[in-house]
CSV table of C-alpha atoms in Angstrom, one decimal:
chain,number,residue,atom,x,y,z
A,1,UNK,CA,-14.8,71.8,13.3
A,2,UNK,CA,-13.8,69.1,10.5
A,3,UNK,CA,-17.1,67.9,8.4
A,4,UNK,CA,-18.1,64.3,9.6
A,5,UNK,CA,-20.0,63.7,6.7
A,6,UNK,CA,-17.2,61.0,5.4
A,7,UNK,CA,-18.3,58.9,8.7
A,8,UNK,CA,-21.6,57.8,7.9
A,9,UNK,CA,-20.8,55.9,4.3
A,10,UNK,CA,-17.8,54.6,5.8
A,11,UNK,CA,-19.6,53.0,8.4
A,12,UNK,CA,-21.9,51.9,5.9
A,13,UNK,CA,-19.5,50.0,3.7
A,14,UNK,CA,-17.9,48.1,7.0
A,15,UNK,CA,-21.3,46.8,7.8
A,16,UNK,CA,-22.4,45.6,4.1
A,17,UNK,CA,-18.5,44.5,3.5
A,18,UNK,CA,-18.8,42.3,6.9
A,19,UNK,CA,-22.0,40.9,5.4
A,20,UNK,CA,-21.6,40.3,2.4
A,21,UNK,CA,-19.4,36.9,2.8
A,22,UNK,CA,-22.4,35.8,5.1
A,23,UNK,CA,-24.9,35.9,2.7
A,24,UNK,CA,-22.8,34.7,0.0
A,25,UNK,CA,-21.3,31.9,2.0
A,26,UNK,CA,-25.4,31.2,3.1
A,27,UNK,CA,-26.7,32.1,-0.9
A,28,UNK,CA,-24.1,29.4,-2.0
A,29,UNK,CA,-26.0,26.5,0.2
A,30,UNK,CA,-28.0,25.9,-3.3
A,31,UNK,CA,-27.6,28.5,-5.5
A,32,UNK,CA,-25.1,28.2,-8.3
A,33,UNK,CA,-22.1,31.0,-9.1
A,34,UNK,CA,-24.1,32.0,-12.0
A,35,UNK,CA,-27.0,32.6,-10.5
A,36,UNK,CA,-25.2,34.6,-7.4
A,37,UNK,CA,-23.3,36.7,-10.5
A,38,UNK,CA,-26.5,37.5,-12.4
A,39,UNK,CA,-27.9,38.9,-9.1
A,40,UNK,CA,-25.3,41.1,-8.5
A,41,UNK,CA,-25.3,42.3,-12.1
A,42,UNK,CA,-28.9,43.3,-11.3
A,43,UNK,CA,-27.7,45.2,-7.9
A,44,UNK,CA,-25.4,46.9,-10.3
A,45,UNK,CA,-27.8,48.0,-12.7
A,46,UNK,CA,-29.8,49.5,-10.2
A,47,UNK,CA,-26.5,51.0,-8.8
A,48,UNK,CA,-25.8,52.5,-12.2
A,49,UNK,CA,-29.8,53.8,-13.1
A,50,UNK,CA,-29.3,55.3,-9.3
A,51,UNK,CA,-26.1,57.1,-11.1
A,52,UNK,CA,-27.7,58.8,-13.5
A,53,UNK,CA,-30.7,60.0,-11.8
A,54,UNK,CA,-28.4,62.0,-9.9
A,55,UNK,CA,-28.4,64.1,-13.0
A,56,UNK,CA,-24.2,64.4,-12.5
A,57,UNK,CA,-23.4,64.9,-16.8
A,58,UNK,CA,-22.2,61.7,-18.5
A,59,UNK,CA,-19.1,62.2,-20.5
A,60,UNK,CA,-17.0,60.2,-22.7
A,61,UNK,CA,-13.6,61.1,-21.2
A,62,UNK,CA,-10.8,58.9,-22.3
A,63,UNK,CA,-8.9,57.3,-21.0
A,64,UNK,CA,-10.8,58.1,-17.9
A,65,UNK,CA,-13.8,55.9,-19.6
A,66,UNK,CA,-12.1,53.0,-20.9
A,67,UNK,CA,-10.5,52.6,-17.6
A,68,UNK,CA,-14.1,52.9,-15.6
A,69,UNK,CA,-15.6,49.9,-17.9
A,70,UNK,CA,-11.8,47.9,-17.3
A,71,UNK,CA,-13.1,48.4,-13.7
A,72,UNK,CA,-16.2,46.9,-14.5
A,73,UNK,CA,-14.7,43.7,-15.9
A,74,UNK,CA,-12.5,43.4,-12.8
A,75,UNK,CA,-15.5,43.6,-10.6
A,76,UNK,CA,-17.2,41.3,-12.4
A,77,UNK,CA,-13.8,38.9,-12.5
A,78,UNK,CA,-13.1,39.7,-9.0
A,79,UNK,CA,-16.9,38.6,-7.6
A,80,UNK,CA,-16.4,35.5,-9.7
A,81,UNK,CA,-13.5,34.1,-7.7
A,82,UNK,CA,-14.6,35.5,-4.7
A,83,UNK,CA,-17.8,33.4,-4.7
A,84,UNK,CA,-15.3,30.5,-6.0
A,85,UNK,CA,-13.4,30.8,-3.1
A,86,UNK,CA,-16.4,31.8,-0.7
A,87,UNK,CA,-18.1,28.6,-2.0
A,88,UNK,CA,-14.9,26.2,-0.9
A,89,UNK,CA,-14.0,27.5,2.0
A,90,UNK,CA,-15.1,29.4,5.8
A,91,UNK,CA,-16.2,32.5,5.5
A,92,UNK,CA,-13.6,33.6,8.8
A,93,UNK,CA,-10.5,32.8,7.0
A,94,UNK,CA,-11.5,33.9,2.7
A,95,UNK,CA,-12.6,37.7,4.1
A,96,UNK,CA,-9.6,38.1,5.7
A,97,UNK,CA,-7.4,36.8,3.0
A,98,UNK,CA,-9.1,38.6,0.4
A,99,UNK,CA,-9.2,42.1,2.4
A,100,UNK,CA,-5.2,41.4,1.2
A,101,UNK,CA,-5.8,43.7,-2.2
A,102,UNK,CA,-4.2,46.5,-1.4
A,103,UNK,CA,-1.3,44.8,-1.6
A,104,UNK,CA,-1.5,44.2,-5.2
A,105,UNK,CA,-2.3,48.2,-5.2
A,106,UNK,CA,0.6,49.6,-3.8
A,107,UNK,CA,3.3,47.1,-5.7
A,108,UNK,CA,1.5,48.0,-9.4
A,109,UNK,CA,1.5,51.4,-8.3
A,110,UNK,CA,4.8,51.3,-6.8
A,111,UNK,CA,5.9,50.0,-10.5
A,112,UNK,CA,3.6,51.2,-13.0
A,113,UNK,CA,2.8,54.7,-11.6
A,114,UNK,CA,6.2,55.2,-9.9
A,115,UNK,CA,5.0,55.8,-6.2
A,116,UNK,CA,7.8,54.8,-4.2
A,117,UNK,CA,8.0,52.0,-1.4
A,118,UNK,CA,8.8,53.4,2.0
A,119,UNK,CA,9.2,51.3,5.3
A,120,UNK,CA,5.3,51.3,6.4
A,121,UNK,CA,4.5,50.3,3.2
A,122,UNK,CA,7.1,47.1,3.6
A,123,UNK,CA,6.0,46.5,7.0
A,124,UNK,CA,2.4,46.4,5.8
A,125,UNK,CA,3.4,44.3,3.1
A,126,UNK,CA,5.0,41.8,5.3
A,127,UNK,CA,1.8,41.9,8.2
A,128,UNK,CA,-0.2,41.4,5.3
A,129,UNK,CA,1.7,38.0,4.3
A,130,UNK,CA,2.1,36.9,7.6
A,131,UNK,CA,-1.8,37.2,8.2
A,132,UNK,CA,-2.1,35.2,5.0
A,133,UNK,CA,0.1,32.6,6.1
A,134,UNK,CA,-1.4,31.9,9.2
A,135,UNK,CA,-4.6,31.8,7.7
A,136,UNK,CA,-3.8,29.5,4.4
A,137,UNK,CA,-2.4,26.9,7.2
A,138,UNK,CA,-4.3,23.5,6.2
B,1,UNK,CA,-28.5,28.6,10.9
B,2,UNK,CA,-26.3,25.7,10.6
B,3,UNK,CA,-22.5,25.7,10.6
B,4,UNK,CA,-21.4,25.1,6.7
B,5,UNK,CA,-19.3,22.7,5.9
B,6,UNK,CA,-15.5,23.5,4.7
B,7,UNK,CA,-14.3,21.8,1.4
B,8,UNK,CA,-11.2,20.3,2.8
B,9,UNK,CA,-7.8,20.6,1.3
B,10,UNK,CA,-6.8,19.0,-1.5
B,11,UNK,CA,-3.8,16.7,-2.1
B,12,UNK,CA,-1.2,17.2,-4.9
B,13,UNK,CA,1.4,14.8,-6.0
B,14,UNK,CA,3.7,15.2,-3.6
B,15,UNK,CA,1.2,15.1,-0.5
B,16,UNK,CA,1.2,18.6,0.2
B,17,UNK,CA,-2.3,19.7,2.1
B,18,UNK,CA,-3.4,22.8,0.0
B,19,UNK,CA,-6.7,24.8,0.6
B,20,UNK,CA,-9.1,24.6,-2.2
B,21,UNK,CA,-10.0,28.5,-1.1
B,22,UNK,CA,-6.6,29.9,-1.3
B,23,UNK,CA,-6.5,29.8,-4.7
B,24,UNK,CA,-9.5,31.8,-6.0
B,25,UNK,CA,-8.9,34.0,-2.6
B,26,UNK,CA,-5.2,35.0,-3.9
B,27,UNK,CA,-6.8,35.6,-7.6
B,28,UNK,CA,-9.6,38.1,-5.9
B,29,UNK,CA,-6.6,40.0,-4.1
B,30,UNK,CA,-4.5,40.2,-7.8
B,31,UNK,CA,-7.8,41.3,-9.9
B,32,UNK,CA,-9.2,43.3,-7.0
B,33,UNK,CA,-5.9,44.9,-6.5
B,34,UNK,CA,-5.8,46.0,-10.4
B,35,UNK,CA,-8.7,47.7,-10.0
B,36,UNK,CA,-7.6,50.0,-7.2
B,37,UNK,CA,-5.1,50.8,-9.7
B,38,UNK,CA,-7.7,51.7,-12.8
B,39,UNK,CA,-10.2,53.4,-10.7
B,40,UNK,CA,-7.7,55.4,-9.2
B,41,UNK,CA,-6.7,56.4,-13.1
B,42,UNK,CA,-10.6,56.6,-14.3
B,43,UNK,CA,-11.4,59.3,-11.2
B,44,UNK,CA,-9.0,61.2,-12.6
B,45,UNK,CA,-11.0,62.4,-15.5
B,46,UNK,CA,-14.7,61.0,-14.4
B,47,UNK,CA,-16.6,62.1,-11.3
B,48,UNK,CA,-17.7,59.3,-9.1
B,49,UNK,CA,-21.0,58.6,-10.4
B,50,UNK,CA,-19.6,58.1,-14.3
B,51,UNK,CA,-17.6,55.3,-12.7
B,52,UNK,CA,-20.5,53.4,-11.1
B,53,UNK,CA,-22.4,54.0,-14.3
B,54,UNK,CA,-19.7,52.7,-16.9
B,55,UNK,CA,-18.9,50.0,-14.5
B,56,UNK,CA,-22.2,48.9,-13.7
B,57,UNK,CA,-22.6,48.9,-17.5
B,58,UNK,CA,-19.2,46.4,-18.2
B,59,UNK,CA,-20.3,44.4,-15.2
B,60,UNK,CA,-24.2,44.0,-16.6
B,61,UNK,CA,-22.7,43.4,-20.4
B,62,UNK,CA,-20.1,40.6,-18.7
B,63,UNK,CA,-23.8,38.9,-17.4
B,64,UNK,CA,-25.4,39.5,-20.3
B,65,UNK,CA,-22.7,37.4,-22.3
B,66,UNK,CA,-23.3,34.9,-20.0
B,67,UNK,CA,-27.1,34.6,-20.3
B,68,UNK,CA,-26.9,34.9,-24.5
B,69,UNK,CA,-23.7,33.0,-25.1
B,70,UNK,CA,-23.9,30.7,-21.6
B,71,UNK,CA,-27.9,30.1,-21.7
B,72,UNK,CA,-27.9,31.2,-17.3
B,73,UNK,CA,-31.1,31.5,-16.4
B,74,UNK,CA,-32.3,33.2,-13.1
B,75,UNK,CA,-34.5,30.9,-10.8
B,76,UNK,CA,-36.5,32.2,-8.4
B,77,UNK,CA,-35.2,29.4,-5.6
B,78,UNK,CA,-35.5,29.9,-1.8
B,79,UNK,CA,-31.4,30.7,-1.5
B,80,UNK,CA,-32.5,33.5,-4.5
B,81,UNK,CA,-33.2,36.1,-1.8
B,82,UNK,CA,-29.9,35.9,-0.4
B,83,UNK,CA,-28.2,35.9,-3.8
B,84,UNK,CA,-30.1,39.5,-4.5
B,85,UNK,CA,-29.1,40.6,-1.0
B,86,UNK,CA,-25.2,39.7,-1.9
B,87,UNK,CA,-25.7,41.9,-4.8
B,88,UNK,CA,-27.1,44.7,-3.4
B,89,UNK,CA,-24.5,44.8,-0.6
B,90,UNK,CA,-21.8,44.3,-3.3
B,91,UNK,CA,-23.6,47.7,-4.7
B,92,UNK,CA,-24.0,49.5,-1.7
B,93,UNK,CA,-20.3,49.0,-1.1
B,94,UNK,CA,-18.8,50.8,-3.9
B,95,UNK,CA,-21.1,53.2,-3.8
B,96,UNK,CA,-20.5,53.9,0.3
B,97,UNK,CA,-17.1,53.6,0.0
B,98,UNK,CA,-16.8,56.2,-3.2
B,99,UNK,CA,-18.9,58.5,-0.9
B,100,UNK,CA,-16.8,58.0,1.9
B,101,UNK,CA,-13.6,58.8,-0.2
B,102,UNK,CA,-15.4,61.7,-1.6
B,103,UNK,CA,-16.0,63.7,1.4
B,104,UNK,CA,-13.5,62.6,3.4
B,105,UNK,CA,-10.2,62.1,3.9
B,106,UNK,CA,-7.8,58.9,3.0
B,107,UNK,CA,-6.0,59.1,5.9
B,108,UNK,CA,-9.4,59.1,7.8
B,109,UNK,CA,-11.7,56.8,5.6
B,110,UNK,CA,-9.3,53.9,4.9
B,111,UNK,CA,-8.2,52.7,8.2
B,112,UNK,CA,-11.8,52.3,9.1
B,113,UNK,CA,-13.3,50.6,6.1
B,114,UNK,CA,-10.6,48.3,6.3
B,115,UNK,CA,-11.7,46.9,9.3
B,116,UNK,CA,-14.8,45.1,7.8
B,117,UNK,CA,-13.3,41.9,8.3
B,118,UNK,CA,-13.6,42.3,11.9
B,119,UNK,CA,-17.5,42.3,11.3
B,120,UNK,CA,-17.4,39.7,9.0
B,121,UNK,CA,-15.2,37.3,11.6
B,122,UNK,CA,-17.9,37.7,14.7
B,123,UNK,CA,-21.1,37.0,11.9
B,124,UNK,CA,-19.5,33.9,10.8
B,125,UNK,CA,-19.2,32.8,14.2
B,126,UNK,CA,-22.5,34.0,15.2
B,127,UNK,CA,-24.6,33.3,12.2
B,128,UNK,CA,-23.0,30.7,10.6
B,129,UNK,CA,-21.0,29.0,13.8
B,130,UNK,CA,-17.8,29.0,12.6
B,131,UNK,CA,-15.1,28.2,14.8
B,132,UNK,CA,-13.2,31.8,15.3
B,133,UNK,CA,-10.1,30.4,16.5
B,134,UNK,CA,-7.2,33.0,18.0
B,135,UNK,CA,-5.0,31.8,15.1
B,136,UNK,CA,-7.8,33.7,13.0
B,137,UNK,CA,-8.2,36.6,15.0
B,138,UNK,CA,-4.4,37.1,15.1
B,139,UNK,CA,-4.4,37.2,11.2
B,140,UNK,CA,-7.5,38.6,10.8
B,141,UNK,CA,-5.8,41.8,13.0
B,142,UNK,CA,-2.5,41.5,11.1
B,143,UNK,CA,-4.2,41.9,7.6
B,144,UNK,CA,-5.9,44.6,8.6
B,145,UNK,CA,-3.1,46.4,10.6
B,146,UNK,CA,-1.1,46.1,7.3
B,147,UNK,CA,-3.6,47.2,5.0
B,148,UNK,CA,-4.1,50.8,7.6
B,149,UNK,CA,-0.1,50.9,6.8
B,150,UNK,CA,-0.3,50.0,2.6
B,151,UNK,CA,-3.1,52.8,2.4
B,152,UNK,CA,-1.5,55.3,4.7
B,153,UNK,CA,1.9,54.9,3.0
């Protein structure tokens, strides 16, 4: 029998990925962006003191490194706008619009790492627009 | 809790109704996108905890920059606690999800985290009484049906 041990985090992430537009969208009542950002940069600190008590070794790999703090700055950059666009508009239509990244994903890898296109990835590609365009409707 | 209110389209020039969310929306599905791409790179040569760590670390220098250069302040206001809660879900996220993807399967692990909308959609009805229209169902479902086919690709 197949190890289920994958089930439990993923389940995990679904619930705290649902909520975390609604307690943004409520945190954004009165709080400003910056104040939301410095939070989360706190949430991550823990996150990355949690990291290394796990006693896993530390290394300076490149380019593997570079890339992980690149990651970091795209977080960051990517909760920014995120909270931008959580702050102007309903929760029910920025979560689905945003859960549109892989997207971006497959055409840069597609691209830049020479992973080809096939037909699902097209007709995903073209769901994924067309739920975006019903949504972005005024 | 009360239903929030929507910041209503704005105008342009030519009187084209655009939503004022779309915008920062499609710039979190460009940026967010990217960074499939470089943590995909970075696990090649870093377990998964080195990449919480040095990202955690980027992501506390960026608010770091802004409390030297910017002069933010934390304030301990009522709407705080849910600010610290956002954070720690936006934590607990990565850190689920590089568990998940550890362990597990792609094939098995991405066409079920990718249905978080879904629980996002029936709290912002239910907490924050939205209006969960079909229209938004319907593309809630076709984002996610398209993302299952991107990842499994």
């Amino acid at each position: 029998m197949r190890s289920l041990g994958w089930l439990p985090p993923s389940v995990c992430f679904v619930l705290v990925s649902g909520l975390i537009g609604i307690t943004t969208k409520v945190a954004l009542r009165s709080l400003p962006l910056g104040q939301l950002f410095l939070w989360t940069a706190i949430a991550y600190a823990i996150a990355g003191a949690g990291a290394l008590g796990t006693g896993a070794p530390v290394s300076l790999s490149m380019p593997g490194t570079a890339l992980a703090i690149g990651t970091g700055g795209l977080a960051a950059a990517g909760l920014s706008v995120r909270f931008a666009a959580l702050q102007r508009g309903e929760v029910s239509k920025v979560i689905p619009v945003t859960a549109a990244y892989p997207v971006v994903s497959v055409a840069i890898a597609a691209v830049a790492l020479d992973e080809g296109i096939d037909l699902k990835r097209l007709t995903g590609t073209v769901l994924v627009v067309a739920g975006i365009g019903i949504l972005g409707q005024p | 809790m009360a239903a929030a209110p929507e910041q209503k389209g704005v105008v342009d020039g030519n009187g084209v109704a655009r939503a004022s969310w779309l915008v920062p929306s499609l710039a979190y599905v460009l940026v967010v996108g990217m960074l499939g791409i470089t943590t995909k790179l970075a696990l090649e040569d870093l377990h998964w905890t080195e990449l919480v760590l040095w990202a955690s670390v980027s992501y506390v220098a960026i608010a770091m920059a802004m409390v030297v250069l910017g002069g933010q302040r934390l304030e301990l206001v009522p709407d705080a606690r849910w600010g610290a809660l956002s954070g720690a879900f936006a934590a607990t996220a990565l850190i689920t999800l590089f568990l998940a993807l550890n362990s597990g399967d792609v094939s098995r692990v991405i066409p079920i985290t990718s249905s978080y909308p879904v629980v996002t959609l029936a709290l912002a009805a239910i907490v924050l009484g939205e209006r969960v229209t079909s229209k938004r169902v319907l593309a809630t479902i076709l984002v996610i049906a398209g993302v299952i086919l991107l990842s499994l690709g």
